[in-house]
CSV table of C-alpha atoms in Angstrom, one decimal:
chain,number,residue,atom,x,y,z
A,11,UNK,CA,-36.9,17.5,-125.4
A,12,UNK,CA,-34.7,20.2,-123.3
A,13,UNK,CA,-37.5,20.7,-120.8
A,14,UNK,CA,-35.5,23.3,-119.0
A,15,UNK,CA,-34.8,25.1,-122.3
A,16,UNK,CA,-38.2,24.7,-123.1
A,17,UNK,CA,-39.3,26.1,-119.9
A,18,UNK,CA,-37.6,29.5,-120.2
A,19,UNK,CA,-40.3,31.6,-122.2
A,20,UNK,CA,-43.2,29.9,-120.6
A,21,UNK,CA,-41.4,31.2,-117.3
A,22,UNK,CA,-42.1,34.9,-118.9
A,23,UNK,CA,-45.4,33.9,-120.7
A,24,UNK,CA,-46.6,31.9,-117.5
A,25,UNK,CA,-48.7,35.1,-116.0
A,26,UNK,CA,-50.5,35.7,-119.5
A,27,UNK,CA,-51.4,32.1,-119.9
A,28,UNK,CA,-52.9,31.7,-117.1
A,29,UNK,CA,-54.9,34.9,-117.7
A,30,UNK,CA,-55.7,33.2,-121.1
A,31,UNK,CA,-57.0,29.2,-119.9
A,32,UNK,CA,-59.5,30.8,-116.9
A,33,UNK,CA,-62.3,28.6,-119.1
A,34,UNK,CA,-60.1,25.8,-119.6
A,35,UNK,CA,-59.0,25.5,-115.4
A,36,UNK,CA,-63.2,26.6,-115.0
A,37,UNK,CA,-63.8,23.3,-116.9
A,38,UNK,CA,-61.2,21.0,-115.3
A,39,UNK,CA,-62.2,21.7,-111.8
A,40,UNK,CA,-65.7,21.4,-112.5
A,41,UNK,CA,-65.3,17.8,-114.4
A,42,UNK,CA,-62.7,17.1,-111.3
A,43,UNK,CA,-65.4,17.3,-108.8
A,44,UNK,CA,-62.1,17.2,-106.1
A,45,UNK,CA,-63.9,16.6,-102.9
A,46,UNK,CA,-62.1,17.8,-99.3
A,47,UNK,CA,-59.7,15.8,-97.8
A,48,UNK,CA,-58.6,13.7,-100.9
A,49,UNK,CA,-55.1,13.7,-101.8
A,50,UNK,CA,-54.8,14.9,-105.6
A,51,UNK,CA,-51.9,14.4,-108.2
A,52,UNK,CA,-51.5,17.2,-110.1
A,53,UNK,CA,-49.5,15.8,-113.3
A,54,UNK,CA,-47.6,18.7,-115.5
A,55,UNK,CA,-48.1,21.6,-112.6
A,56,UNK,CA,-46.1,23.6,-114.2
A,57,UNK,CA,-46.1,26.9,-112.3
A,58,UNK,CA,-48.7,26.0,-110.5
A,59,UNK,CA,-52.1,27.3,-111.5
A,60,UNK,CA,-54.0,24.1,-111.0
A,61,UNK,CA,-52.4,23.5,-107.7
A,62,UNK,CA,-53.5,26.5,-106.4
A,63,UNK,CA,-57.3,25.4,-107.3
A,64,UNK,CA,-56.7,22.1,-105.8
A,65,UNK,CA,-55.3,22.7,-102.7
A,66,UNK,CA,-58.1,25.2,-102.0
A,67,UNK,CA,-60.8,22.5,-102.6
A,68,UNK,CA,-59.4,19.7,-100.8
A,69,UNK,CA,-58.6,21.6,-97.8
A,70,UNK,CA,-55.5,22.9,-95.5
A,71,UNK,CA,-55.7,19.2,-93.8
A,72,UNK,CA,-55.1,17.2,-97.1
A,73,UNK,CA,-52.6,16.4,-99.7
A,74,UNK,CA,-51.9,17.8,-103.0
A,75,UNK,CA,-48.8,16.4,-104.9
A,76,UNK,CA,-47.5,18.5,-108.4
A,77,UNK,CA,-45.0,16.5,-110.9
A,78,UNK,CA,-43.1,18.6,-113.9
A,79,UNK,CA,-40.3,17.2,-115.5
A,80,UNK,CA,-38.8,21.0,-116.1
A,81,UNK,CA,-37.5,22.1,-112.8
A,82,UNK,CA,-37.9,26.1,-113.1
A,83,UNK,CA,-41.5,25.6,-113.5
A,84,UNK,CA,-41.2,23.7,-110.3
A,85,UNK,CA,-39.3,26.6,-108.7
A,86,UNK,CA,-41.9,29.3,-109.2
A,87,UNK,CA,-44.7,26.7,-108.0
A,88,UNK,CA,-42.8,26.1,-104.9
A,89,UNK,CA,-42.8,30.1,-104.3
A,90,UNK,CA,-46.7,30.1,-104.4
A,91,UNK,CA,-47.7,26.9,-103.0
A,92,UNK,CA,-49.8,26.4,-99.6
A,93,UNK,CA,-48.5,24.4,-96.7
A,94,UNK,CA,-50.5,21.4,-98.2
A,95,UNK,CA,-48.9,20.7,-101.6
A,96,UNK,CA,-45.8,19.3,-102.2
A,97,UNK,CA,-43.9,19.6,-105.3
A,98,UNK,CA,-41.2,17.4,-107.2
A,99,UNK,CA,-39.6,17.6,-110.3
A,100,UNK,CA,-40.1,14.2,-113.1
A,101,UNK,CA,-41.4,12.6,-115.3
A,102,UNK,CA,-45.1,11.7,-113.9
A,103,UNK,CA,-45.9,8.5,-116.3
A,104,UNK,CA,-42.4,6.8,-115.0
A,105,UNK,CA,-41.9,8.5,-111.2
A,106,UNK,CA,-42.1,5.5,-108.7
A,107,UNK,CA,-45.2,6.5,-106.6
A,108,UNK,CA,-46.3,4.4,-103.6
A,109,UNK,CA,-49.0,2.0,-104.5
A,110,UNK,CA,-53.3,3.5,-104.3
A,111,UNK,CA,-51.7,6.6,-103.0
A,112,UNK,CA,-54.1,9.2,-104.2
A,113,UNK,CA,-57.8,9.6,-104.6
A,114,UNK,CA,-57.5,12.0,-107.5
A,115,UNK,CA,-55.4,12.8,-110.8
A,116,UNK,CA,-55.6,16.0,-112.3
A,117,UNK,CA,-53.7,17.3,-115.4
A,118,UNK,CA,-54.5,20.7,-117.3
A,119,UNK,CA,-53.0,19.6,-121.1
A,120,UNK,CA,-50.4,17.6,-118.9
A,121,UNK,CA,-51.3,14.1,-120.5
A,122,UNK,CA,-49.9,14.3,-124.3
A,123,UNK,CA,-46.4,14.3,-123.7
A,124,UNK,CA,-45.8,10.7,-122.2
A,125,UNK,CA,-42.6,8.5,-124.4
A,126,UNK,CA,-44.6,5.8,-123.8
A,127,UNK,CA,-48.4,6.5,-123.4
A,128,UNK,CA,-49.1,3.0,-121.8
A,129,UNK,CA,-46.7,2.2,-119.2
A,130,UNK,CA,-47.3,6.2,-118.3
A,131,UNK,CA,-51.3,5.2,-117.6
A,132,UNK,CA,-50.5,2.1,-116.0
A,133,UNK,CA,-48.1,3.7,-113.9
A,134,UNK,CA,-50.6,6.4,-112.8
A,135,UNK,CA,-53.2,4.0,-112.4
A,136,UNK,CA,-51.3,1.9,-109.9
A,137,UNK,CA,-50.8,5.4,-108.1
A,138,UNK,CA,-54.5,6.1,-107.1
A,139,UNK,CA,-56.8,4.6,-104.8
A,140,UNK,CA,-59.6,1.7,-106.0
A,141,UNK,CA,-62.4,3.6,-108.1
A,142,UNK,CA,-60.3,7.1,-108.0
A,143,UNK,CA,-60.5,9.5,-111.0
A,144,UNK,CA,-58.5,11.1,-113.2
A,145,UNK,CA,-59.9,14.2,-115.0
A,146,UNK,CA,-57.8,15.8,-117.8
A,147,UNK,CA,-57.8,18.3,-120.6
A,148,UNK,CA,-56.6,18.1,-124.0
A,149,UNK,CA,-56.7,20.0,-127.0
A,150,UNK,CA,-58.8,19.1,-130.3
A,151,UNK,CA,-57.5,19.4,-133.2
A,152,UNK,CA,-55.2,22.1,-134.7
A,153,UNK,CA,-57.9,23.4,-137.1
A,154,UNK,CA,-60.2,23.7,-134.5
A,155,UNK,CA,-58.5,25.2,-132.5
A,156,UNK,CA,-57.1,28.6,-133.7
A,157,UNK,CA,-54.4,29.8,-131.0
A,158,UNK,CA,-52.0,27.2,-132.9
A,159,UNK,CA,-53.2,26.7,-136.1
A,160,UNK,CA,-53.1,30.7,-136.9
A,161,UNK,CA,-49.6,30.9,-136.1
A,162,UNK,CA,-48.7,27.8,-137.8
A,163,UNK,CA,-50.7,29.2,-141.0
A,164,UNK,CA,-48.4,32.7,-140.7
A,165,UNK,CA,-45.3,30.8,-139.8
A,166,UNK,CA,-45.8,28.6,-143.1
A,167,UNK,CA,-46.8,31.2,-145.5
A,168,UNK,CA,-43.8,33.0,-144.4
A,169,UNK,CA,-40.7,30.3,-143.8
A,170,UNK,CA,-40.7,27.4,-146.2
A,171,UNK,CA,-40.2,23.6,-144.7
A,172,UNK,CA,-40.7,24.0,-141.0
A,173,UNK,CA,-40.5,20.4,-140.0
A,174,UNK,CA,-43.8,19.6,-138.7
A,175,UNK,CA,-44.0,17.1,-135.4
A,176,UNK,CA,-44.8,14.4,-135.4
A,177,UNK,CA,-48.6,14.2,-134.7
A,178,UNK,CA,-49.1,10.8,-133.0
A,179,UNK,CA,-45.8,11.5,-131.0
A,180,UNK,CA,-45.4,13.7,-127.8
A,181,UNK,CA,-46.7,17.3,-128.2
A,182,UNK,CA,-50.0,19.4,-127.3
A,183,UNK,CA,-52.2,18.0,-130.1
A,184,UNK,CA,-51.6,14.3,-129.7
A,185,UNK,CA,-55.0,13.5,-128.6
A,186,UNK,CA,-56.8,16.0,-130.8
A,187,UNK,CA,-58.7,12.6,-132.0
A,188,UNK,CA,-59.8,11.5,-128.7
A,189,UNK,CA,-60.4,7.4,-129.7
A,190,UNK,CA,-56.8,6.6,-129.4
A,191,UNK,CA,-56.7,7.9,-126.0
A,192,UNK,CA,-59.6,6.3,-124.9
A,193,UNK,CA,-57.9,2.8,-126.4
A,194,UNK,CA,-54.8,3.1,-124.4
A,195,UNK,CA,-57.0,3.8,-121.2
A,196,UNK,CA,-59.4,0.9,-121.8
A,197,UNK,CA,-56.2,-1.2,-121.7
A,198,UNK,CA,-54.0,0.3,-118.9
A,199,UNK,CA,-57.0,-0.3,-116.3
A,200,UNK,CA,-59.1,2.8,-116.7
A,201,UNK,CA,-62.8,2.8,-117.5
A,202,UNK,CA,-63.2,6.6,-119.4
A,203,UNK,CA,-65.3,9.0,-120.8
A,204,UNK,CA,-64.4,11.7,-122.9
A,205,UNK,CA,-66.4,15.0,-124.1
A,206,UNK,CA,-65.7,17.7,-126.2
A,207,UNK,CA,-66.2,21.4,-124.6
A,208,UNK,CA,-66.1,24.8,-126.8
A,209,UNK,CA,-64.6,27.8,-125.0
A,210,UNK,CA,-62.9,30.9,-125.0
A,211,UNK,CA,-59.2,32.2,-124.4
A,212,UNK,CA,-58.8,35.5,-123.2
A,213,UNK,CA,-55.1,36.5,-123.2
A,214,UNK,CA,-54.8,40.3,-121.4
A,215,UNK,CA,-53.9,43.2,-123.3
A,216,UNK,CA,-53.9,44.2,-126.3
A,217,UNK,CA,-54.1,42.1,-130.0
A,218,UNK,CA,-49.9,43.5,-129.8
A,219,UNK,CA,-49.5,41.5,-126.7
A,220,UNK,CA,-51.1,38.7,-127.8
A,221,UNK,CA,-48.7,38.5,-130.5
A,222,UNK,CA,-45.5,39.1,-128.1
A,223,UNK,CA,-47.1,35.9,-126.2
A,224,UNK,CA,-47.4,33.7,-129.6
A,225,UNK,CA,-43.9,34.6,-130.4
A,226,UNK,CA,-42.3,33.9,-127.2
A,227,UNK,CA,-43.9,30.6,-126.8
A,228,UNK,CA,-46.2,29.2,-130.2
A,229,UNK,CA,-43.6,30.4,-132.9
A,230,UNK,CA,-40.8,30.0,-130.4
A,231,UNK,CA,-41.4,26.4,-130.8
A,232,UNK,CA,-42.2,25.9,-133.8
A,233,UNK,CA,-38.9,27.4,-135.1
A,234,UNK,CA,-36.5,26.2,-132.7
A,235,UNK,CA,-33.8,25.4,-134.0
A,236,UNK,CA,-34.2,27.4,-137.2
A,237,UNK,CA,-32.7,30.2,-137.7
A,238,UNK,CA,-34.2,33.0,-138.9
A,239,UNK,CA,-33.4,36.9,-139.4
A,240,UNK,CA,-34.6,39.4,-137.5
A,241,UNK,CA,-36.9,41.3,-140.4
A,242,UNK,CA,-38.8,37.8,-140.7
A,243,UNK,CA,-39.6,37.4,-137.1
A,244,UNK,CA,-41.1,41.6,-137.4
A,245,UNK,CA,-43.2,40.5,-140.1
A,246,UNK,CA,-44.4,37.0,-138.5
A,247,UNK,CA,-45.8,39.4,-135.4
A,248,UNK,CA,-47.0,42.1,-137.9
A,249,UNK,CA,-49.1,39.3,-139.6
A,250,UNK,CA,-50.8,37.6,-136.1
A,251,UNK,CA,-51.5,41.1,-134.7
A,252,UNK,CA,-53.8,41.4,-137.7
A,253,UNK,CA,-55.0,38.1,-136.8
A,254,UNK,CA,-55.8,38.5,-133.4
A,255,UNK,CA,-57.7,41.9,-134.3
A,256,UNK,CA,-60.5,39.6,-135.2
A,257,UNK,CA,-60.7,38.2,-132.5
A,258,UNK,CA,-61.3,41.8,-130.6
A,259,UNK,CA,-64.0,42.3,-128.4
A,260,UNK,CA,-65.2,45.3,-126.1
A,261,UNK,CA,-64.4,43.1,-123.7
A,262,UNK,CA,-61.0,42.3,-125.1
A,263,UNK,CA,-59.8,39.7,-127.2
A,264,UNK,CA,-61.4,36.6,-127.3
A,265,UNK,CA,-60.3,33.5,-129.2
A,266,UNK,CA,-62.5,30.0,-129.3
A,267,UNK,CA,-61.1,27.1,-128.5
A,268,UNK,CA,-62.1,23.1,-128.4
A,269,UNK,CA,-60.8,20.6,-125.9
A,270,UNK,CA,-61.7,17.5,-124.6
A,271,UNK,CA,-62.2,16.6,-121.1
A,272,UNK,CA,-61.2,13.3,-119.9
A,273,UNK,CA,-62.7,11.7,-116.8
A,274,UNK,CA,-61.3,8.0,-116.1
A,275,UNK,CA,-62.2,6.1,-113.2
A,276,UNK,CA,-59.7,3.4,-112.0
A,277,UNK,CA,-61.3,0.1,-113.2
C-alpha cells in the first residue's frame, strides 16, 4: 500500500474524523488507564489525536512516542504535539525499539494493518516494560458497523465487480472476529482480553458533509484504482446523503458503531 498516497484525503478528512471517533478515543483512554509519568507508544498516530490525550495524562515530565508509516500524517502531528512526544515515521510491528522501553501501547484502529501480525506483536511486546499493557480498538464487523458497510452497499449496487480485500489480510476490518486476534496474542507473549463496546459516530455538519467525508476517504478507497465517470461519483453521494438522513438527529447525525477493545498485558 502507497501510504503517502493513501494519506492525502485523510490529511483533508482528518479534522472531521476526529470530530466523528470522540466515543471511540472516550473508550480507548478509559480502557488505557495511562497513569502519569509512563512512557506510552502510540502505534498508527496518525495526525495525532491520541497523542494529544496521552501526553496530557502522562504528564509534561514523561514520554510519549507516535509511529505512522505515512509521513504527512506525521508532519501535521509534529505541528501540534507537546514538548513531551516525539514522533517518527515507520512501520510500528518491524521498527527496532530498545528493549522494555515503554510502560504502555496505545493504538486507535492502528493494529490491523501489520504484513505479518506475529512478528509485529512480538516485536511490540519486546518493546514494553515487564507486565505493561497494550489497549487497542478495532472495528467489528462490516455489517455491524454501518459507516462502511453503507457505502460499500451504494458503491456495489451502483459499480459492478469492485474487488473486495482481502478480509483476513491488512485493512480496517481484519479483526472484526476478535478470536484470531486473541490467538496470535496468546502466542506472541501477551495475556489479553477483548470486549465488544456499541457507540456512536458523530461526524459535524450536515448529512451533505457526511457524504463529502465518505467519498474522499470510504469510497475513495474502495475505488482506487477504478476508474469511474464523473455522473457515477454524483450519484454514489446523492445515494449516502439519503442514507445518512437516517441517521439525523436534533442533535445532528449520529451513526452506531461496534468495536472491540483490546487490553493485553505483557505475559
Amino acid at each position: 500500500m502507497d501510504w503517502d498516497e493513501m494519506a492525502r484525503p485523510w490529511l483533508e478528512a482528518a479534522p472531521d474524523l476526529e470530530t466523528s471517533f470522540s466515543e471511540v478515543f472516550e473508550a480507548l483512554f478509559e480502557a488505557a488507564k495511562l497513569k502519569s509519568g509512563e512512557t506510552v507508544l502510540d502505534v498508527g498516530c496518525g495526525t495525532g489525536p491520541t497523542l494529544l490525550h496521552a501526553a496530557k495524562s502522562v504528564g509534561d515530565q514523561a514520554r510519549v512516542l507516535g509511529i505512522d508509516v505515512a509521513s504527512p500524517l506525521v508532519a501535521v502531528a509534529k505541528e501540534r504535539a507537546p514538548d513531551n512526544v516525539q514522533l517518527i515515521v515507520g512501520d510500528a510491528g518491524s521498527h527496532p525499539y530498545e528493549k522494555d522501553m515503554f510502560d504502555a501501547v496505545i493504538a486507535n484502529f492502528g493494529i490491523m494493518f501489520f504484513d505479518d501480525n506475529d512478528a509485529a506483536f512480538k516485536n511490540l511486546r519486546s518493546a514494553i516494560k515487564p507486565n505493561g499493557r497494550m489497549t487497542a480498538t478495532v472495528w467489528a464487523t462490516p455489517r455491524e458497523n454501518p459507516w462502511f458497510s453503507m457505502p460499500r452497499r451504494i458503491v456495489d449496487q451502483m459499480i459492478a465487480d469492485v474487488q473486495r480485500p482481502d478480509p483476513s489480510g491488512p485493512g480496517p476490518m481484519r479483526f472484526g472476529d476478535p478470536t484470531a486476534l486473541e490467538t496470535i496474542l496468546e502466542r506472541t507473549g501477551w495475556k489479553s482480553k477483548i470486549e465488544t463496546f456499541d457507540l456512536l459516530l458523530r461526524p459535524p455538519g450536515s448529512a451533505e458533509r457526511v457524504a463529502d467525508l465518505h467519498m474522499k476517504v470510504t469510497v475513495g478507497m474502495m475505488l482506487k484504482d477504478v476508474e469511474v465517470d464523473e455522473h457515477k461519483l454524483d450519484d454514489i453521494r446523492a445515494a449516502i446523503i439519503d442514507a445518512c438522513k437516517q441517521y439525523q438527529s436534533e442533535d445532528g447525525i449520529a451513526v452506531p458503531a461496534r468495536i472491540h477493545i483490546v487490553e493485553a498485558v505483557a505475559a
